Short mmCIF file of C-alpha atoms in Angstrom, two decimals:
data_model
loop_
_atom_site.label_atom_id
_atom_site.label_comp_id
_atom_site.label_asym_id
_atom_site.label_seq_id
_atom_site.Cartn_x
_atom_site.Cartn_y
_atom_site.Cartn_z
CA MET A 1 -0.05 -0.11 -0.29
CA LYS A 2 1.29 3.32 -1.04
CA VAL A 3 2.20 5.71 2.12
CA THR A 4 0.75 9.18 2.31
CA ILE A 5 1.28 12.01 4.10
CA LYS A 6 -1.56 11.01 6.65
CA ASP A 7 0.84 8.01 7.69
CA ILE A 8 3.65 10.23 8.12
CA ALA A 9 1.34 12.38 10.26
CA ARG A 10 0.16 9.46 12.60
CA ASP A 11 3.54 7.84 12.61
CA THR A 12 5.21 11.63 14.02
CA GLY A 13 2.06 12.81 15.80
CA LEU A 14 2.09 15.83 14.01
CA SER A 15 -0.68 17.56 11.53
CA THR A 16 -1.04 16.98 8.26
CA ALA A 17 -0.60 20.74 7.65
CA THR A 18 3.03 20.98 9.06
CA ILE A 19 3.67 17.69 6.96
CA SER A 20 2.61 19.43 4.05
CA LYS A 21 4.69 22.74 4.91
CA TYR A 22 7.68 20.40 5.23
CA LEU A 23 7.04 18.36 1.71
CA ASN A 24 6.89 22.72 0.03
CA ALA A 25 9.74 24.02 1.41
CA LYS A 26 8.02 26.14 4.23
CA PRO A 27 9.95 26.90 7.22
CA ILE A 28 9.41 24.97 10.29
CA ASN A 29 11.45 24.33 13.36
CA ALA A 30 14.74 21.71 13.01
CA VAL A 31 13.03 19.22 15.71
CA THR A 32 10.04 19.28 13.82
CA LYS A 33 11.99 18.50 10.65
CA LYS A 34 14.28 15.96 11.94
CA LYS A 35 11.29 14.15 13.15
CA ILE A 36 9.10 14.07 10.01
CA GLU A 37 12.53 13.45 7.84
CA GLU A 38 13.62 9.79 10.15
CA SER A 39 9.58 9.26 9.61
CA ILE A 40 10.09 9.81 6.11
CA LYS A 41 12.90 7.30 5.69
CA LYS A 42 11.59 4.53 7.96
CA LEU A 43 7.86 4.75 6.36
CA ASN A 44 9.97 5.20 2.53
CA TYR A 45 7.52 7.89 1.98
CA ILE A 46 7.88 9.38 -2.14
CA PRO A 47 6.82 12.45 -2.59
CA ASN A 48 3.66 12.77 -5.42
CA GLN A 49 5.81 16.00 -6.93
CA THR A 50 3.70 16.26 -10.14
CA ALA A 51 0.56 16.87 -7.24
CA GLN A 52 2.86 19.56 -5.60
CA MET A 53 3.58 21.38 -8.61
CA LEU A 54 -0.26 21.02 -9.61
CA ARG A 55 -1.12 22.92 -6.41
CA SER A 56 1.45 25.27 -6.71
CA GLN A 57 1.79 26.02 -10.28
CA LYS A 58 4.84 26.02 -10.23
CA THR A 59 7.72 23.37 -10.74
CA LYS A 60 10.25 22.52 -8.10
CA ILE A 61 13.00 24.06 -10.58
CA ILE A 62 15.53 26.69 -9.99
CA TYR A 63 17.43 28.27 -12.89
CA LEU A 64 21.13 29.78 -12.00
CA ILE A 65 21.64 31.87 -14.81
CA LEU A 66 25.38 32.92 -16.29
CA SER A 67 26.75 34.95 -18.98
CA ASP A 68 28.98 32.48 -19.76
CA LEU A 69 29.31 28.91 -19.04
CA ASP A 70 33.31 28.12 -20.35
CA ASN A 71 34.01 30.52 -17.09
CA TYR A 72 35.12 27.47 -14.40
CA PHE A 73 35.63 30.29 -12.07
CA TRP A 74 32.18 29.96 -11.02
CA GLY A 75 31.96 26.59 -10.28
CA GLY A 76 32.14 27.37 -6.57
CA ILE A 77 28.93 29.31 -7.00
CA ILE A 78 27.07 26.63 -8.89
CA SER A 79 27.96 23.57 -6.44
CA THR A 80 26.66 25.81 -3.50
CA ILE A 81 23.49 26.61 -5.34
CA THR A 82 23.04 22.82 -6.35
CA ASP A 83 23.93 21.16 -3.02
CA PHE A 84 21.81 24.06 -1.04
CA PHE A 85 18.45 23.00 -3.38
CA GLU A 86 18.80 19.79 -3.12
CA GLU A 87 18.23 19.46 0.31
CA TYR A 88 14.93 21.03 -0.18
CA ASP A 89 13.98 18.46 -2.83
CA PHE A 90 14.61 21.35 -5.75
CA THR A 91 16.28 20.14 -9.13
CA VAL A 92 19.03 23.48 -10.30
CA ILE A 93 19.31 23.79 -13.69
CA THR A 94 22.38 26.03 -14.75
CA THR A 95 22.36 27.58 -17.86
CA SER A 96 23.79 30.34 -20.16
CA PHE A 97 22.82 33.07 -22.70
CA HIS A 98 26.70 33.50 -23.84
CA HIS A 99 27.08 36.67 -23.74
CA ASN A 100 24.33 37.39 -25.98
CA GLU A 101 21.24 39.29 -25.19
CA GLN A 102 18.85 38.33 -27.74
CA GLU A 103 19.22 34.77 -26.58
CA GLU A 104 18.60 36.08 -22.81
CA LYS A 105 15.28 37.04 -23.62
CA GLU A 106 14.49 33.98 -25.33
CA LEU A 107 15.87 32.07 -22.23
CA ILE A 108 13.85 34.14 -19.83
CA LYS A 109 11.02 33.68 -21.94
CA ASP A 110 11.11 29.74 -21.82
CA ILE A 111 11.53 30.38 -18.02
CA ILE A 112 8.73 32.12 -17.28
CA TYR A 113 6.93 29.26 -19.81
CA GLN A 114 7.92 26.54 -17.44
CA LYS A 115 6.65 28.52 -14.33
CA ALA A 116 10.03 27.73 -12.51
CA SER A 117 10.06 28.19 -8.84
CA GLY A 118 12.68 30.86 -8.60
CA VAL A 119 15.96 32.24 -10.54
CA ILE A 120 19.45 33.41 -9.48
CA LEU A 121 20.69 35.27 -12.49
CA LEU A 122 24.45 36.44 -13.12
CA PRO A 123 23.77 39.16 -15.81
CA CYS A 124 26.27 39.79 -18.03
CA THR A 125 26.16 43.79 -18.11
CA ASN A 126 24.97 46.25 -15.52
CA GLN A 127 22.67 47.63 -17.96
CA ASP A 128 21.02 44.33 -18.03
CA VAL A 129 17.08 44.40 -16.79
CA THR A 130 15.81 41.25 -18.33
CA TYR A 131 15.31 40.25 -14.29
CA ILE A 132 11.91 42.58 -14.48
CA ALA A 133 10.41 40.04 -16.60
CA LEU A 134 10.69 37.72 -14.31
CA GLN A 135 9.44 39.80 -11.65
CA ASN A 136 6.43 40.44 -13.58
CA ALA A 137 5.51 36.98 -13.39
CA ASN A 138 5.71 36.59 -10.20
CA ILE A 139 9.27 34.32 -10.28
CA PRO A 140 11.19 35.38 -7.62
CA VAL A 141 14.56 36.15 -8.74
CA VAL A 142 18.13 37.24 -6.97
CA ILE A 143 21.20 39.07 -8.46
CA ILE A 144 24.66 38.23 -7.88
CA ASP A 145 28.07 39.55 -8.64
CA ASN A 146 26.67 42.20 -11.01
CA TYR A 147 24.29 44.35 -10.03
CA PRO A 148 22.17 46.34 -12.14
CA LYS A 149 22.27 50.33 -12.68
CA LYS A 150 18.54 50.98 -12.48
CA ILE A 151 18.16 49.05 -8.97
CA ALA A 152 16.81 51.65 -7.29
CA GLU A 153 14.09 52.30 -10.19
CA HIS A 154 13.64 48.38 -10.35
CA PRO A 155 14.42 46.50 -6.80
CA VAL A 156 15.54 42.82 -6.52
CA ASP A 157 17.72 40.95 -4.31
CA TYR A 158 21.19 40.93 -4.91
CA VAL A 159 24.42 39.30 -3.37
CA THR A 160 28.13 40.53 -4.23
CA SER A 161 31.44 41.36 -3.06
CA ASN A 162 32.97 43.94 -0.99
CA ASN A 163 34.09 45.75 -4.15
CA TYR A 164 34.53 49.27 -3.21
CA ASP A 165 36.55 48.66 0.40
CA SER A 166 38.48 45.65 -1.26
CA GLY A 167 39.69 48.35 -3.84
CA ARG A 168 40.58 50.70 -1.22
CA LYS A 169 42.83 47.95 0.36
CA LEU A 170 44.87 47.45 -2.75
CA ALA A 171 45.58 50.42 -2.86
CA GLU A 172 46.51 51.28 0.18
CA TYR A 173 48.58 48.46 0.33
CA ALA A 174 50.39 49.81 -2.76
CA ILE A 175 50.73 53.47 -1.56
CA GLN A 176 52.48 50.97 1.81
CA ASN A 177 54.60 49.49 -0.23
CA GLY A 178 55.57 53.00 -2.53
CA HIS A 179 53.81 52.98 -5.29
CA GLU A 180 52.93 56.31 -6.28
CA ASN A 181 52.21 55.69 -9.98
CA ILE A 182 50.35 52.92 -11.30
CA SER A 183 48.22 51.41 -13.84
CA ILE A 184 44.79 49.68 -13.54
CA MET A 185 43.89 46.96 -16.44
CA ASP A 186 40.11 46.61 -16.85
CA TYR A 187 38.21 43.64 -18.89
CA PHE A 188 34.58 45.32 -19.07
CA CYS A 189 33.86 48.30 -17.78
CA ASP A 190 29.83 47.50 -18.26
CA SER A 191 30.53 45.73 -14.39
CA SER A 192 29.47 46.67 -11.20
CA PRO A 193 31.63 44.71 -9.57
CA ILE A 194 34.88 46.06 -11.46
CA MET A 195 33.57 49.73 -11.30
CA ASP A 196 33.20 49.66 -7.82
CA ARG A 197 36.75 48.54 -7.20
CA VAL A 198 37.96 50.92 -9.57
CA LYS A 199 36.28 53.88 -7.67
CA GLY A 200 37.90 52.25 -4.47
CA ILE A 201 41.40 52.34 -5.62
CA ARG A 202 41.31 55.71 -7.53
CA ASP A 203 39.35 57.02 -4.22
CA VAL A 204 42.35 56.19 -2.15
CA TYR A 205 45.05 57.95 -4.71
CA ALA A 206 43.21 61.07 -4.95
CA GLU A 207 43.19 61.20 -1.14
CA ASN A 208 46.46 60.83 -0.75
CA LYS A 209 47.40 63.55 -3.44
CA LEU A 210 48.90 61.09 -5.91
CA PRO A 211 48.61 60.96 -9.44
CA ASP A 212 45.41 59.27 -10.82
CA PRO A 213 46.05 55.34 -11.59
CA ILE A 214 46.42 55.18 -15.50
CA LEU A 215 43.08 53.50 -16.33
CA HIS A 216 42.53 51.09 -18.93
CA ARG A 217 38.86 50.48 -20.35
CA ILE A 218 37.61 48.06 -23.14
CA THR A 219 34.15 49.32 -24.04
CA ASP A 220 33.34 45.67 -25.55
CA LEU A 221 33.82 42.04 -24.69
CA PRO A 222 36.78 41.13 -26.88
CA THR A 223 38.06 37.97 -27.96
CA TYR A 224 41.01 36.29 -26.42
CA GLN A 225 43.40 37.56 -29.20
CA ASN A 226 41.98 40.90 -29.13
CA ILE A 227 42.90 41.29 -25.07
CA MET A 228 46.44 40.31 -26.08
CA LEU A 229 47.17 42.92 -28.98
CA GLU A 230 45.06 45.79 -26.73
CA LYS A 231 47.81 44.70 -23.59
CA ASN A 232 50.38 45.01 -25.86
CA GLU A 233 49.40 48.37 -27.39
CA ARG A 234 48.65 50.08 -23.63
CA PHE A 235 51.99 48.47 -22.46
CA ASN A 236 53.98 49.98 -24.80
CA ARG A 237 52.45 53.70 -24.22
CA LYS A 238 52.73 52.87 -20.56
CA SER A 239 56.24 52.28 -20.68
CA SER A 240 57.01 55.73 -22.33
CA THR A 241 55.14 57.58 -19.86
CA LYS A 242 57.55 60.54 -17.75
CA GLN A 243 56.27 58.99 -14.12
CA GLN A 244 57.30 55.18 -14.64
CA VAL A 245 54.30 53.06 -13.45
CA THR A 246 55.88 50.85 -10.96
CA LEU A 247 52.61 48.46 -10.11
CA ILE A 248 49.52 47.45 -12.24
CA ILE A 249 46.60 46.23 -10.68
CA PHE A 250 44.23 43.67 -12.71
CA THR A 251 40.69 43.98 -12.08
CA ASN A 252 39.66 40.61 -12.16
CA TYR A 253 41.00 37.30 -13.03
CA VAL A 254 40.62 37.32 -16.84
CA SER A 255 42.24 40.35 -17.06
CA ALA A 256 45.05 39.02 -15.25
CA VAL A 257 45.82 35.66 -16.68
CA SER A 258 45.56 37.16 -20.34
CA GLY A 259 47.80 40.47 -19.53
CA LEU A 260 50.42 38.33 -17.72
CA ILE A 261 51.00 35.96 -20.19
CA GLU A 262 51.13 38.61 -23.01
CA LEU A 263 53.19 40.70 -20.55
CA GLN A 264 55.91 37.87 -20.18
CA SER A 265 55.85 37.44 -24.00
CA TYR A 266 56.85 40.97 -24.14
CA SER A 267 59.64 41.38 -21.28
CA THR A 268 61.97 38.97 -20.12
CA ASP A 269 62.33 40.52 -16.75
CA LEU A 270 59.07 41.75 -16.56
CA TYR A 271 58.60 40.85 -12.58
CA GLU A 272 61.68 43.10 -12.10
CA LYS A 273 60.14 46.23 -13.97
CA PHE A 274 56.83 45.55 -12.27
CA SER A 275 54.84 44.79 -9.04
CA PHE A 276 51.47 43.22 -9.64
CA LEU A 277 48.00 43.14 -7.25
CA VAL A 278 45.10 40.94 -8.68
CA TYR A 279 41.11 41.05 -7.53
CA ASP A 280 40.23 37.13 -7.81
CA ASP A 281 42.47 34.22 -7.33
CA GLU A 282 43.58 31.53 -9.37
CA PRO A 283 45.96 28.32 -9.11
CA LEU A 284 48.11 29.55 -11.59
CA PHE A 285 48.73 32.49 -9.51
CA LEU A 286 50.48 30.46 -6.97
CA SER A 287 53.08 28.98 -9.90
CA LEU A 288 54.14 32.06 -10.94
CA ALA A 289 57.87 33.42 -10.50
CA ARG A 290 56.28 35.66 -8.02
CA PRO A 291 52.85 33.92 -6.80
CA MET A 292 50.49 36.55 -7.09
CA THR A 293 49.23 39.06 -4.18
CA VAL A 294 44.95 38.70 -4.73
CA MET A 295 42.08 39.92 -3.17
CA LYS A 296 39.95 36.94 -3.12
CA GLN A 297 36.09 36.57 -3.27
CA ASN A 298 34.15 34.09 -1.11
CA LEU A 299 32.32 32.82 -4.07
CA LYS A 300 30.32 29.87 -2.23
CA GLU A 301 29.41 32.38 0.34
CA MET A 302 27.98 34.56 -2.04
CA GLY A 303 26.00 31.03 -3.68
CA LEU A 304 24.92 30.07 -0.13
CA HIS A 305 23.84 33.85 0.25
CA ALA A 306 21.70 34.07 -2.92
CA ALA A 307 19.89 30.24 -2.35
CA GLN A 308 19.03 31.39 1.17
CA ILE A 309 17.20 34.66 0.06
CA LEU A 310 15.68 32.85 -2.99
CA LEU A 311 14.12 30.08 -0.45
CA LYS A 312 12.48 32.73 1.37
CA ARG A 313 10.95 34.72 -1.34
CA ILE A 314 9.79 31.22 -2.52
CA ASN A 315 8.07 30.88 0.27
CA LYS A 316 6.47 34.28 0.35
CA ASP A 317 8.71 35.57 2.81
CA TYR A 318 9.36 39.32 1.88
CA LYS A 319 9.98 40.97 5.03
CA ASP A 320 13.42 42.37 4.51
CA TYR A 321 12.84 42.74 0.89
CA PRO A 322 15.27 44.05 -0.89
CA GLU A 323 18.03 42.37 0.46
CA LYS A 324 21.61 43.71 -0.42
CA ILE A 325 24.50 41.90 0.69
CA MET A 326 27.97 42.49 0.39
CA ILE A 327 30.43 39.38 1.16
CA LYS A 328 33.77 40.47 2.56
CA SER A 329 36.87 39.47 0.21
CA GLN A 330 39.95 37.86 1.58
CA PHE A 331 43.06 39.97 1.01
CA ILE A 332 45.90 37.10 0.44
CA GLU A 333 49.68 38.67 0.55
CA ARG A 334 52.05 36.72 -1.65
CA LYS A 335 55.54 37.67 -3.64
CA SER A 336 54.08 39.83 -6.36
CA VAL A 337 54.77 43.74 -5.17
CA CYS A 338 58.25 44.70 -4.27
CA ALA A 339 58.80 48.01 -2.10
CA VAL A 340 59.72 50.93 -4.42
CA GLU A 341 63.12 52.18 -3.23
CA LYS A 342 63.37 55.82 -3.03
#
């Protein structure tokens, strides 16, 4: 005979309403939750997910949408979010729109049609407002990393790193080591995190009455080859300035990896000429002649907070809406910065 929630209720001494709350991922206390889970295991109860979906008119599917699935950097976020929702019997589908605006719009339409329970979105740019379509369809959405410029006009929950403060920390460290003339290597200027990091760096240099860092911006998403050419041209121009740059700050790991490869091919004594700071960490950075001093983001914590917020919204809990969480990054000192002799 098939086991039902009435059997679980009789076994635990709880009401069917409480059992239903648990099965629909509604908040219940830890003791009650444990009692229900033990009973489910003992009685070998298998939830009727189809019936649950029909009652709620929502699937138990969470979409994690990234701008680029080829970027392994987001692996920590993907695994954290997937593991979190598996505990609540949700299926997480990770997908991408490959930096294509039209493809993103079509993807959002499909998700709305499929009646997803919720979405965690990493937008391609800070101009991205596709999340509004999800909100209009009553699908909860949480933004990670690249929060939108129009957030005051169209509020949304978001989780990112403390990019401005981290930028300040990198700048202060550079100045402590005597680097008054620096260059900032950017990758994508339509990025709220990168612009916050750059602002933090520039503010510290302005406060210390030091020259404004030479800022290199790439206004669109170039191919790998174009990045190489861009770095080479700017390296030549930078090297010929009257005030010699002594330190380069890379605003993310992509620009750091590509930039270091290009600069190493240009100069055999790269680490004698320049010091380096990088926002983001990468295993490669430990294997360099001088391991990189970095500001490391806590991507797993970012993913966990995003998942926790989304679950609250799925359960109709909006009392703290919209949440704006900034995760503290970790400064890791290695050997890529040398003190400037005066």
